[in-house]
Amino acid sequence: MAFQDNLVKIISDPNLSPKQKSNYLALAAEASLPYLPISKEINQAKEAGIICDMFEGHAPFKPRYVLPDYAKYLQQGSQYLELTQATNLDEALNALTIIYHHVPSVTSIPVYLGQLDDILMPYTDGVDAESIYRKLKLFWIMLDRTLPDAFMHVNIGPSDNIICRTILRIDAELKQIAPNLTFMYDPDITPDDLLQIATSNICECSKPHIANYPIHAKAYDGQGFGIVSCYNSLPLAGGANTLVRLNLKEVALKALNVEDFFANTLPHYCQLTYELIETRAKFLHEESNFFNSFLVKEGLIEESRFAPMFGIYGMAEAVNILQNNPELTENDLEKPSKHYGHNQTANQLGHRISKALDTIVKSTPVTYGYHGRALLHSQGGISIDKDVTPGVRIPYGTEPNPIAHIQALAEHHQYYTSGISDILTIDETVKYNSQAMFQLCKGALSLGFREFTANVASNDLVRVTGYMIKLSDIATFKQQGSRTNTTGLGAEAAEVTGILNRKPRVAAQELSPNYAE
Amino acid sequence: MQNKLATVSQILPFSCVDGPGSRLVIFLQGCNYNCKNCHNPHTINWCDHCGDCISTCPTQALTLVTTKGISRINWDSDLCTQCDICLSVCPKQSSPKTRQYGIDSLVTLIHHQRHFINGITVSGGEASLQLPFIIELFKAIKSTEALSHLTCMIDTNGSLSISGWHKLLPVLDGAMIDLKAWQEETHRYITGRDHHRVFQSLELLSQHAKLYEVRLLHIPNISDFDSEIEAVATYLKQLPNSVRIKLNAFQHHGVTGEARQWGTCSEAQMLELAARLTERGVTNLVLPNVYL
Ligand code: SF4
Ligand code: SF4
């Protein structure tokens, strides 16, 4: 009965669209199947929240992330979709619009929309700038309205071209949540003025994210890579078959001390994580018949280019637990503390854990992997996470100044081949000083950051010329009745990006993978 | 020459409002003005180590250390919770929470941040009171290869003498100067000092193309930029076009004493002043980001 009750709840939910309901119904159906056969020990670790399969489902029938070779598709057309090769920009955009609806992913919405400038540049000959702008703008609006998921990702750069510049212009103009955008930066190729446009866009709409192109490119072969979803870097014409993540906080709680953590606990739970990865990937590759797809037959993806993502989270808590640090309170924030993100010894222990994970992941074979291996990933959290910080991030609200923040975490970035994102909270004043954003971004990338992501709106501290204020304090102060005028910053940010009124339509399904009222 | 020390009240590693781009800001203790509207009154005077604040610290972060018969206050930042009780009891408008920095230690600190910043700004208090130190610091930055791309700027009340400016100019990239009031008596009323030198400084820096920004603090019914709008606009218009005219809105944050009774400046009041300046042909106005 409980099962049917749940279906009824989904079906009659007042806030979901029919399409969203269908998705949740499908998830519920899959969840009603028995879980793939796994050992008792894995099951216990799953139940205890040490290992998490991201609610991908009990019987995976589609890969988590798929990155089709869209350039090849436009060049050859598609037998399955009954399309001949694209011969101009309109046909190319139309063909892309069509195929996006046939690219599966964990959320059923494509997470990768392609390296659009590379893909579209061959079709721009003879098209004037104004027409390119008009066509791309319509395309952009179409994406947001028909595929409303904040994790759907477009890539542009590192080269300077009219598609790249036009997309940056349109993205800043429309300030839509979807699609998400990554701008690849290569100091040897990307002119400073182009990066400057990208970083001033960040000041306006917190997009694009800036990817460190040389580092990502070096991690993959000549066929290339793409940045998808939550800043995951994956092989092009392939993707991720599954993502299983390990909760380092829980692993640390099981360890007697630091030595025990490295010698026993960590390797043991990594081993269990691998068993779950193997079971899930085997089912997808061997039982689900996914790889019969036209995407494979027409050469847009290759089975051998799919790899499992080995995710981790809760690094901050793990380090603090292993060092026996007391819980950080708000009063401690302004002074030197022993905590992860603030203290060199703590940070170095974190780096050591990342390095150990890297060694394990690079030396453990998997049946279905990229060159036979899984790819290490600093996982960005989902909505059920409580009291555990995403990936290797510094706990929200306790971050040091942006420079110290970058310096504390840069060392981790070399290890996380399939993606790591550390969101820097920067105070509002940067909006009016995009050169500062530019410099911060360059600094971060030069220190080895794989991906630069900045969150401008939500910082509680704001420096006004001459003093620094805490917005939360001011809010209370104002409520108590002062004559000062109000500018609700949150409200303002919401107005600018339209976040509030858009939430019902534009989802971030990866963050809430299971149905909850 | 490298053994000069400065008394620093705070270092901010990343600021977006103290000059162009991303900047490290060094706040020096001590000021020669006594502005009623000061947001940081505890940075005005140097501590005389009287010890009055020691017993009020709830975490025993303050102690008196006596070496060779000279007593100095010692602040343990690890124990401090930033409750600011010591600031409120200090009878001298000073703070025990300052540090002495030599040129070398500041250069090391700046070197560590160099990839992330476009330059440094010395602020205060009144930075120019520690002029010899600033000159040495800027020289050290300009002569260190890894730091030579950093611009060196000063945020000042403009009270430095012409001869002082001439010593600083060779190593200075730009200045932000506060013009606290238009009329002499208003300036005196707000700051306790006349403003003859401020106008001299503005002129000299303009001539040398080193005036980055003039800052006008609008305090409705107290400052006189609105009542003297014609003269103010005429003056601002003859400054070089590149000079940013930054309008600041008076708020109560950190303010003590009678200025606490003054009305704050609302966004509407600020926009009105800006509109009246614009009407009169003043360009390059920069308005506050927030009114808090
Ligand atoms: S800070 Fe003030 S109270 Fe404390 S020792 Fe210095 S002058 Fe005295
Ligand atoms: S601010 Fe620090 S030094 Fe001053 S009284 Fe409070 S704890 Fe003591």
CSV table of N, CA, C and O in Angstrom, one decimal, chain A residues 331 334-337 401-404 406-407 426-447 462-471 474 477-478 482-487 489 492, chain B residues 10 12-22 25 27 39-40 77-82 112-118 149 155 213 215 244 246 248-253 260-268 289-292:
chain,number,residue,atom,x,y,z
A,331,ASN,N,31.4,32.7,16.6
A,331,ASN,CA,32.4,33.6,17.3
A,331,ASN,C,33.8,33.4,16.9
A,331,ASN,O,34.6,34.2,17.0
A,334,GLU,N,36.4,35.1,13.2
A,334,GLU,CA,37.3,36.2,12.9
A,334,GLU,C,38.7,35.9,13.4
A,334,GLU,O,39.6,36.7,13.3
A,335,LYS,N,38.9,34.8,14.1
A,335,LYS,CA,40.2,34.6,14.7
A,335,LYS,C,40.9,33.3,14.2
A,335,LYS,O,40.2,32.4,13.6
A,336,PRO,N,42.2,33.2,14.3
A,336,PRO,CA,42.8,32.0,13.8
A,336,PRO,C,42.2,30.8,14.5
A,336,PRO,O,42.0,30.8,15.7
A,337,SER,N,41.9,29.8,13.8
A,337,SER,CA,41.3,28.6,14.4
A,337,SER,C,42.1,27.4,13.8
A,337,SER,O,42.9,27.4,12.9
A,401,ASN,N,38.5,34.8,3.7
A,401,ASN,CA,38.4,35.8,2.6
A,401,ASN,C,38.8,35.0,1.3
A,401,ASN,O,39.4,34.0,1.4
A,402,PRO,N,38.3,35.5,0.2
A,402,PRO,CA,38.4,34.7,-1.1
A,402,PRO,C,39.8,34.3,-1.4
A,402,PRO,O,40.0,33.2,-2.0
A,403,ILE,N,40.8,35.1,-1.1
A,403,ILE,CA,42.2,34.7,-1.4
A,403,ILE,C,42.6,33.6,-0.6
A,403,ILE,O,43.2,32.6,-1.0
A,404,ALA,N,42.4,33.7,0.7
A,404,ALA,CA,42.8,32.6,1.7
A,404,ALA,C,42.0,31.3,1.3
A,404,ALA,O,42.5,30.2,1.4
A,406,ILE,N,41.0,30.4,-1.7
A,406,ILE,CA,41.6,29.7,-2.9
A,406,ILE,C,42.9,29.1,-2.5
A,406,ILE,O,43.2,27.9,-2.8
A,407,GLN,N,43.7,29.8,-1.6
A,407,GLN,CA,45.0,29.2,-1.2
A,407,GLN,C,44.9,27.9,-0.4
A,407,GLN,O,45.7,27.0,-0.5
A,426,ILE,N,31.8,36.0,-2.6
A,426,ILE,CA,32.5,37.3,-2.7
A,426,ILE,C,31.5,38.4,-2.4
A,426,ILE,O,30.3,38.3,-2.8
A,427,ASP,N,31.9,39.4,-1.7
A,427,ASP,CA,30.9,40.4,-1.3
A,427,ASP,C,30.4,41.2,-2.5
A,427,ASP,O,31.1,41.4,-3.5
A,428,GLU,N,29.2,41.8,-2.4
A,428,GLU,CA,28.5,42.5,-3.4
A,428,GLU,C,29.3,43.6,-4.1
A,428,GLU,O,29.1,43.9,-5.3
A,429,THR,N,30.3,44.2,-3.4
A,429,THR,CA,31.0,45.3,-4.0
A,429,THR,C,31.8,44.9,-5.3
A,429,THR,O,32.1,45.7,-6.1
A,430,VAL,N,32.0,43.6,-5.4
A,430,VAL,CA,32.8,43.1,-6.6
A,430,VAL,C,31.9,43.3,-7.9
A,430,VAL,O,32.5,43.5,-9.0
A,431,LYS,N,30.6,43.4,-7.7
A,431,LYS,CA,29.8,43.7,-8.9
A,431,LYS,C,30.1,44.9,-9.6
A,431,LYS,O,29.9,45.1,-10.8
A,432,TYR,N,30.6,45.9,-8.8
A,432,TYR,CA,31.0,47.2,-9.4
A,432,TYR,C,32.4,47.3,-9.7
A,432,TYR,O,33.0,48.4,-10.0
A,433,ASN,N,33.1,46.2,-9.7
A,433,ASN,CA,34.6,46.2,-9.9
A,433,ASN,C,35.0,44.9,-10.5
A,433,ASN,O,35.6,44.0,-9.9
A,434,SER,N,34.6,44.7,-11.8
A,434,SER,CA,34.8,43.4,-12.4
A,434,SER,C,36.3,43.1,-12.6
A,434,SER,O,36.7,42.0,-12.8
A,435,GLN,N,37.1,44.2,-12.6
A,435,GLN,CA,38.5,43.9,-12.7
A,435,GLN,C,39.0,43.1,-11.5
A,435,GLN,O,39.9,42.3,-11.6
A,436,ALA,N,38.4,43.3,-10.3
A,436,ALA,CA,38.8,42.5,-9.2
A,436,ALA,C,38.4,41.1,-9.4
A,436,ALA,O,39.2,40.2,-9.0
A,437,MET,N,37.3,40.8,-9.9
A,437,MET,CA,36.8,39.5,-10.2
A,437,MET,C,37.8,38.8,-11.2
A,437,MET,O,38.2,37.6,-11.0
A,438,PHE,N,38.2,39.5,-12.2
A,438,PHE,CA,39.1,39.1,-13.2
A,438,PHE,C,40.4,38.6,-12.6
A,438,PHE,O,40.9,37.6,-12.9
A,439,GLN,N,40.9,39.5,-11.7
A,439,GLN,CA,42.2,39.2,-11.1
A,439,GLN,C,42.1,38.0,-10.2
A,439,GLN,O,43.0,37.2,-10.2
A,440,LEU,N,41.0,37.9,-9.4
A,440,LEU,CA,40.8,36.8,-8.5
A,440,LEU,C,40.8,35.5,-9.3
A,440,LEU,O,41.4,34.5,-9.0
A,441,CYS,N,40.1,35.5,-10.4
A,441,CYS,CA,39.9,34.4,-11.3
A,441,CYS,C,41.3,34.0,-11.8
A,441,CYS,O,41.7,32.8,-11.8
A,442,LYS,N,42.0,34.9,-12.4
A,442,LYS,CA,43.3,34.6,-12.9
A,442,LYS,C,44.2,34.0,-11.8
A,442,LYS,O,45.0,33.0,-12.1
A,443,GLY,N,44.2,34.6,-10.7
A,443,GLY,CA,45.0,34.1,-9.6
A,443,GLY,C,44.6,32.7,-9.2
A,443,GLY,O,45.5,31.8,-9.1
A,444,ALA,N,43.3,32.4,-9.2
A,444,ALA,CA,42.9,31.0,-8.8
A,444,ALA,C,43.4,30.0,-9.8
A,444,ALA,O,43.9,29.0,-9.5
A,445,LEU,N,43.2,30.4,-11.1
A,445,LEU,CA,43.6,29.4,-12.2
A,445,LEU,C,45.1,29.2,-12.2
A,445,LEU,O,45.6,28.1,-12.4
A,446,SER,N,45.8,30.3,-11.9
A,446,SER,CA,47.3,30.2,-12.0
A,446,SER,C,47.8,29.3,-10.8
A,446,SER,O,48.8,28.7,-10.9
A,447,LEU,N,47.0,29.2,-9.8
A,447,LEU,CA,47.4,28.4,-8.6
A,447,LEU,C,46.9,26.9,-8.8
A,447,LEU,O,47.1,26.1,-7.9
A,462,VAL,N,29.6,42.8,3.8
A,462,VAL,CA,29.8,43.7,2.7
A,462,VAL,C,30.7,44.9,3.2
A,462,VAL,O,30.5,45.4,4.3
A,463,ARG,N,31.7,45.2,2.4
A,463,ARG,CA,32.5,46.4,2.8
A,463,ARG,C,32.0,47.6,2.1
A,463,ARG,O,32.0,47.6,0.8
A,464,VAL,N,31.6,48.6,2.8
A,464,VAL,CA,31.2,49.8,2.3
A,464,VAL,C,32.5,50.7,2.4
A,464,VAL,O,33.3,50.4,3.3
A,465,THR,N,32.8,51.6,1.6
A,465,THR,CA,34.0,52.4,1.7
A,465,THR,C,34.1,52.9,3.2
A,465,THR,O,33.2,53.5,3.7
A,466,GLY,N,35.1,52.5,3.9
A,466,GLY,CA,35.3,53.0,5.2
A,466,GLY,C,34.9,52.0,6.3
A,466,GLY,O,35.3,52.2,7.5
A,467,TYR,N,34.0,51.1,6.0
A,467,TYR,CA,33.7,50.1,7.1
A,467,TYR,C,33.1,48.8,6.4
A,467,TYR,O,32.8,48.8,5.3
A,468,MET,N,33.0,47.8,7.3
A,468,MET,CA,32.5,46.6,6.8
A,468,MET,C,31.2,46.3,7.6
A,468,MET,O,31.1,46.6,8.8
A,469,ILE,N,30.2,45.8,6.9
A,469,ILE,CA,28.9,45.5,7.6
A,469,ILE,C,28.5,44.1,7.4
A,469,ILE,O,28.9,43.4,6.4
A,470,LYS,N,27.7,43.6,8.3
A,470,LYS,CA,27.2,42.2,8.3
A,470,LYS,C,25.7,42.4,7.9
A,470,LYS,O,25.0,43.0,8.7
A,471,LEU,N,25.3,41.9,6.8
A,471,LEU,CA,23.9,42.1,6.4
A,471,LEU,C,22.9,41.6,7.3
A,471,LEU,O,21.9,42.2,7.6
A,474,ILE,N,22.4,44.0,10.1
A,474,ILE,CA,21.7,45.2,9.6
A,474,ILE,C,20.2,44.9,9.5
A,474,ILE,O,19.4,45.7,9.9
A,477,PHE,N,18.6,45.1,12.8
A,477,PHE,CA,18.7,46.5,13.2
A,477,PHE,C,17.6,47.3,12.5
A,477,PHE,O,16.9,48.1,13.1
A,478,LYS,N,17.4,47.0,11.3
A,478,LYS,CA,16.3,47.7,10.5
A,478,LYS,C,14.9,47.4,11.0
A,478,LYS,O,14.1,48.3,11.1
A,482,SER,N,14.7,51.8,12.2
A,482,SER,CA,15.7,52.8,12.0
A,482,SER,C,15.2,53.7,10.9
A,482,SER,O,14.4,53.3,10.1
A,483,ARG,N,15.7,54.9,10.8
A,483,ARG,CA,15.3,55.7,9.7
A,483,ARG,C,16.0,55.4,8.4
A,483,ARG,O,15.6,56.0,7.4
A,484,THR,N,17.0,54.6,8.5
A,484,THR,CA,17.7,54.3,7.2
A,484,THR,C,16.8,53.6,6.2
A,484,THR,O,15.9,52.8,6.6
A,485,ASN,N,17.0,53.9,5.0
A,485,ASN,CA,16.1,53.3,4.0
A,485,ASN,C,16.6,51.8,3.7
A,485,ASN,O,17.6,51.4,4.1
A,486,THR,N,15.7,51.1,3.1
A,486,THR,CA,16.0,49.7,2.9
A,486,THR,C,16.3,49.3,1.4
A,486,THR,O,15.7,49.8,0.5
A,487,THR,N,17.3,48.5,1.3
A,487,THR,CA,17.5,47.9,0.0
A,487,THR,C,17.7,46.4,0.3
A,487,THR,O,18.7,46.0,0.7
A,489,LEU,N,18.8,43.2,-0.1
A,489,LEU,CA,19.8,42.7,-1.1
A,489,LEU,C,19.4,41.3,-1.7
A,489,LEU,O,19.5,41.1,-2.8
A,492,GLU,N,16.8,42.0,-4.0
A,492,GLU,CA,17.3,42.6,-5.2
A,492,GLU,C,17.9,41.6,-6.1
A,492,GLU,O,17.6,41.6,-7.3
B,10,GLN,N,44.6,47.1,10.9
B,10,GLN,CA,44.0,46.0,10.2
B,10,GLN,C,44.6,45.8,8.8
B,10,GLN,O,45.0,46.8,8.2
B,12,LEU,N,43.4,44.1,5.2
B,12,LEU,CA,42.4,43.4,4.5
B,12,LEU,C,43.0,42.8,3.2
B,12,LEU,O,43.4,43.6,2.3
B,13,PRO,N,43.0,41.5,3.0
B,13,PRO,CA,43.7,40.9,1.9
B,13,PRO,C,43.0,41.1,0.6
B,13,PRO,O,43.6,41.1,-0.5
B,14,PHE,N,41.7,41.4,0.6
B,14,PHE,CA,41.0,41.5,-0.7
B,14,PHE,C,39.9,42.5,-0.6
B,14,PHE,O,38.9,42.3,0.1
B,15,SER,N,40.0,43.6,-1.3
B,15,SER,CA,39.0,44.6,-1.2
B,15,SER,C,38.7,45.1,-2.6
B,15,SER,O,39.5,45.2,-3.5
B,16,CYS,N,37.4,45.4,-2.9
B,16,CYS,CA,37.0,45.9,-4.2
B,16,CYS,C,36.6,47.3,-4.1
B,16,CYS,O,36.1,47.9,-5.1
B,17,VAL,N,36.8,48.0,-3.0
B,17,VAL,CA,36.3,49.4,-2.9
B,17,VAL,C,37.4,50.4,-2.5
B,17,VAL,O,37.1,51.5,-2.1
B,18,ASP,N,38.7,50.0,-2.7
B,18,ASP,CA,39.7,50.9,-2.3
B,18,ASP,C,40.7,51.1,-3.4
B,18,ASP,O,41.9,51.0,-3.2
B,19,GLY,N,40.1,51.5,-4.6
B,19,GLY,CA,40.9,51.8,-5.7
B,19,GLY,C,40.6,50.8,-6.8
B,19,GLY,O,39.8,49.9,-6.6
B,20,PRO,N,41.3,50.9,-8.0
B,20,PRO,CA,41.0,50.0,-9.1
B,20,PRO,C,41.3,48.5,-8.9
B,20,PRO,O,42.4,48.2,-8.3
B,21,GLY,N,40.4,47.7,-9.3
B,21,GLY,CA,40.7,46.2,-9.2
B,21,GLY,C,40.7,45.7,-7.8
B,21,GLY,O,40.1,46.3,-6.9
B,22,SER,N,41.4,44.6,-7.7
B,22,SER,CA,41.4,43.9,-6.4
B,22,SER,C,42.6,44.4,-5.6
B,22,SER,O,43.7,44.4,-6.1
B,25,VAL,N,44.5,46.0,1.4
B,25,VAL,CA,44.5,47.3,2.1
B,25,VAL,C,45.1,47.2,3.5
B,25,VAL,O,44.8,46.3,4.3
B,27,PHE,N,45.5,49.3,6.9
B,27,PHE,CA,44.9,50.4,7.6
B,27,PHE,C,45.9,50.8,8.7
B,27,PHE,O,46.3,49.9,9.6
B,39,HIS,N,33.7,56.5,11.3
B,39,HIS,CA,33.1,55.2,11.4
B,39,HIS,C,34.0,54.3,12.3
B,39,HIS,O,33.6,53.2,12.7
B,40,ASN,N,35.3,54.7,12.4
B,40,ASN,CA,36.2,53.9,13.2
B,40,ASN,C,37.0,54.7,14.2
B,40,ASN,O,38.2,54.9,14.1
B,77,SER,N,45.9,37.7,19.9
B,77,SER,CA,44.8,37.6,18.9
B,77,SER,C,44.1,36.2,19.0
B,77,SER,O,43.0,36.1,18.7
B,78,ASP,N,44.9,35.2,19.5
B,78,ASP,CA,44.3,33.9,19.6
B,78,ASP,C,43.2,33.9,20.7
B,78,ASP,O,42.2,33.1,20.6
B,79,LEU,N,43.4,34.7,21.7
B,79,LEU,CA,42.4,34.7,22.8
B,79,LEU,C,41.3,35.6,22.5
B,79,LEU,O,40.2,35.5,23.1
B,80,CYS,N,41.5,36.6,21.7
B,80,CYS,CA,40.5,37.7,21.4
B,80,CYS,C,39.3,37.2,20.7
B,80,CYS,O,39.4,36.4,19.8
B,81,THR,N,38.1,37.6,21.2
B,81,THR,CA,36.9,37.2,20.5
B,81,THR,C,36.3,38.3,19.7
B,81,THR,O,35.1,38.3,19.3
B,82,GLN,N,37.0,39.4,19.6
B,82,GLN,CA,36.5,40.6,18.9
B,82,GLN,C,35.2,41.2,19.4
B,82,GLN,O,34.3,41.6,18.7
B,112,HIS,N,52.9,36.9,-1.0
B,112,HIS,CA,52.0,35.8,-0.9
B,112,HIS,C,50.7,36.0,-1.6
B,112,HIS,O,50.0,35.0,-2.1
B,113,GLN,N,50.2,37.2,-1.8
B,113,GLN,CA,48.9,37.5,-2.4
B,113,GLN,C,49.1,38.0,-3.8
B,113,GLN,O,48.1,38.3,-4.4
B,114,ARG,N,50.3,38.0,-4.3
B,114,ARG,CA,50.5,38.8,-5.5
B,114,ARG,C,49.7,38.4,-6.8
B,114,ARG,O,49.4,39.2,-7.6
B,115,HIS,N,49.3,37.1,-6.9
B,115,HIS,CA,48.6,36.7,-8.1
B,115,HIS,C,47.2,37.2,-8.1
B,115,HIS,O,46.5,37.2,-9.1
B,116,PHE,N,46.7,37.6,-6.9
B,116,PHE,CA,45.3,37.8,-6.7
B,116,PHE,C,44.9,39.3,-6.7
B,116,PHE,O,43.8,39.7,-6.7
B,117,ILE,N,45.9,40.2,-6.6
B,117,ILE,CA,45.7,41.6,-6.5
B,117,ILE,C,46.3,42.4,-7.6
B,117,ILE,O,47.2,42.0,-8.2
B,118,ASN,N,45.6,43.6,-7.8
B,118,ASN,CA,46.1,44.5,-8.8
B,118,ASN,C,47.0,45.6,-8.1
B,118,ASN,O,47.7,46.3,-8.8
B,149,HIS,N,54.4,44.9,-10.7
B,149,HIS,CA,53.2,45.2,-11.4
B,149,HIS,C,52.1,45.8,-10.5
B,149,HIS,O,51.1,46.2,-11.0
B,155,ASP,N,44.9,56.3,0.5
B,155,ASP,CA,43.5,56.8,0.8
B,155,ASP,C,43.7,57.8,1.9
B,155,ASP,O,44.2,57.4,3.0
B,213,GLU,N,40.5,59.5,-7.3
B,213,GLU,CA,39.2,59.6,-6.8
B,213,GLU,C,39.0,60.7,-5.8
B,213,GLU,O,39.9,60.8,-4.9
B,215,ARG,N,36.3,61.9,-2.8
B,215,ARG,CA,35.2,61.3,-2.1
B,215,ARG,C,34.4,62.4,-1.4
B,215,ARG,O,35.0,63.1,-0.6
B,244,ARG,N,37.5,60.0,-10.7
B,244,ARG,CA,36.2,59.5,-10.2
B,244,ARG,C,35.6,60.4,-9.1
B,244,ARG,O,36.4,60.7,-8.1
B,246,LYS,N,33.4,60.1,-6.2
B,246,LYS,CA,32.7,59.0,-5.4
B,246,LYS,C,31.8,59.7,-4.4
B,246,LYS,O,32.3,60.5,-3.5
B,248,ASN,N,29.6,59.3,-1.2
B,248,ASN,CA,29.3,58.4,-0.1
B,248,ASN,C,28.1,58.9,0.7
B,248,ASN,O,28.0,60.1,0.9
B,249,ALA,N,27.3,58.0,1.2
B,249,ALA,CA,26.1,58.3,2.0
B,249,ALA,C,26.4,58.1,3.4
B,249,ALA,O,26.7,57.0,3.9
B,250,PHE,N,26.2,59.1,4.2
B,250,PHE,CA,26.4,59.0,5.7
B,250,PHE,C,25.5,58.0,6.3
B,250,PHE,O,24.3,58.0,6.1
B,251,GLN,N,26.1,57.1,7.1
B,251,GLN,CA,25.3,56.1,7.9
B,251,GLN,C,25.9,56.1,9.3
B,251,GLN,O,26.9,56.6,9.6
B,252,HIS,N,25.2,55.4,10.2
B,252,HIS,CA,25.5,55.4,11.6
B,252,HIS,C,26.6,54.3,12.0
B,252,HIS,O,27.0,54.4,13.1
B,253,HIS,N,26.9,53.4,11.1
B,253,HIS,CA,27.8,52.3,11.5
B,253,HIS,C,29.0,52.8,12.2
B,253,HIS,O,29.9,53.5,11.7
B,260,ARG,N,25.7,60.7,15.9
B,260,ARG,CA,24.7,59.7,16.0
B,260,ARG,C,23.3,60.3,15.9
B,260,ARG,O,22.4,59.5,15.5
B,261,GLN,N,23.2,61.5,16.2
B,261,GLN,CA,21.9,62.2,16.1
B,261,GLN,C,21.6,62.7,14.7
B,261,GLN,O,20.5,63.1,14.4
B,262,TRP,N,22.7,62.8,13.9
B,262,TRP,CA,22.4,63.3,12.5
B,262,TRP,C,21.6,62.3,11.7
B,262,TRP,O,21.8,61.1,11.9
B,263,GLY,N,20.9,62.8,10.8
B,263,GLY,CA,20.1,61.9,10.0
B,263,GLY,C,21.0,61.2,9.0
B,263,GLY,O,22.0,61.8,8.5
B,264,THR,N,20.7,60.0,8.7
B,264,THR,CA,21.5,59.3,7.7
B,264,THR,C,21.1,59.7,6.3
B,264,THR,O,20.0,60.3,6.1
B,265,CYS,N,21.9,59.3,5.3
B,265,CYS,CA,21.6,59.7,3.9
B,265,CYS,C,20.9,58.6,3.2
B,265,CYS,O,21.4,57.5,3.1
B,266,SER,N,19.7,58.8,2.7
B,266,SER,CA,18.9,57.8,2.1
B,266,SER,C,19.3,57.7,0.6
B,266,SER,O,20.0,58.6,0.1
B,267,GLU,N,18.9,56.6,-0.1
B,267,GLU,CA,19.2,56.5,-1.5
B,267,GLU,C,18.6,57.6,-2.3
B,267,GLU,O,19.2,58.2,-3.2
B,268,ALA,N,17.4,58.0,-1.9
B,268,ALA,CA,16.7,59.1,-2.6
B,268,ALA,C,17.5,60.4,-2.5
B,268,ALA,O,17.7,61.2,-3.4
B,289,ASN,N,27.1,51.4,-3.5
B,289,ASN,CA,26.5,50.1,-3.9
B,289,ASN,C,25.3,49.8,-3.0
B,289,ASN,O,24.4,49.1,-3.4
B,290,VAL,N,25.5,50.1,-1.7
B,290,VAL,CA,24.4,49.8,-0.7
B,290,VAL,C,24.2,51.0,0.2
B,290,VAL,O,25.1,51.9,0.3
B,291,TYR,N,23.1,51.1,0.8
B,291,TYR,CA,22.8,52.2,1.7
B,291,TYR,C,22.6,51.6,3.1
B,291,TYR,O,21.5,51.5,3.5
B,292,LEU,N,23.6,51.2,3.7
B,292,LEU,CA,23.5,50.5,5.0
B,292,LEU,C,24.5,51.0,6.0
B,292,LEU,O,25.6,51.4,5.6
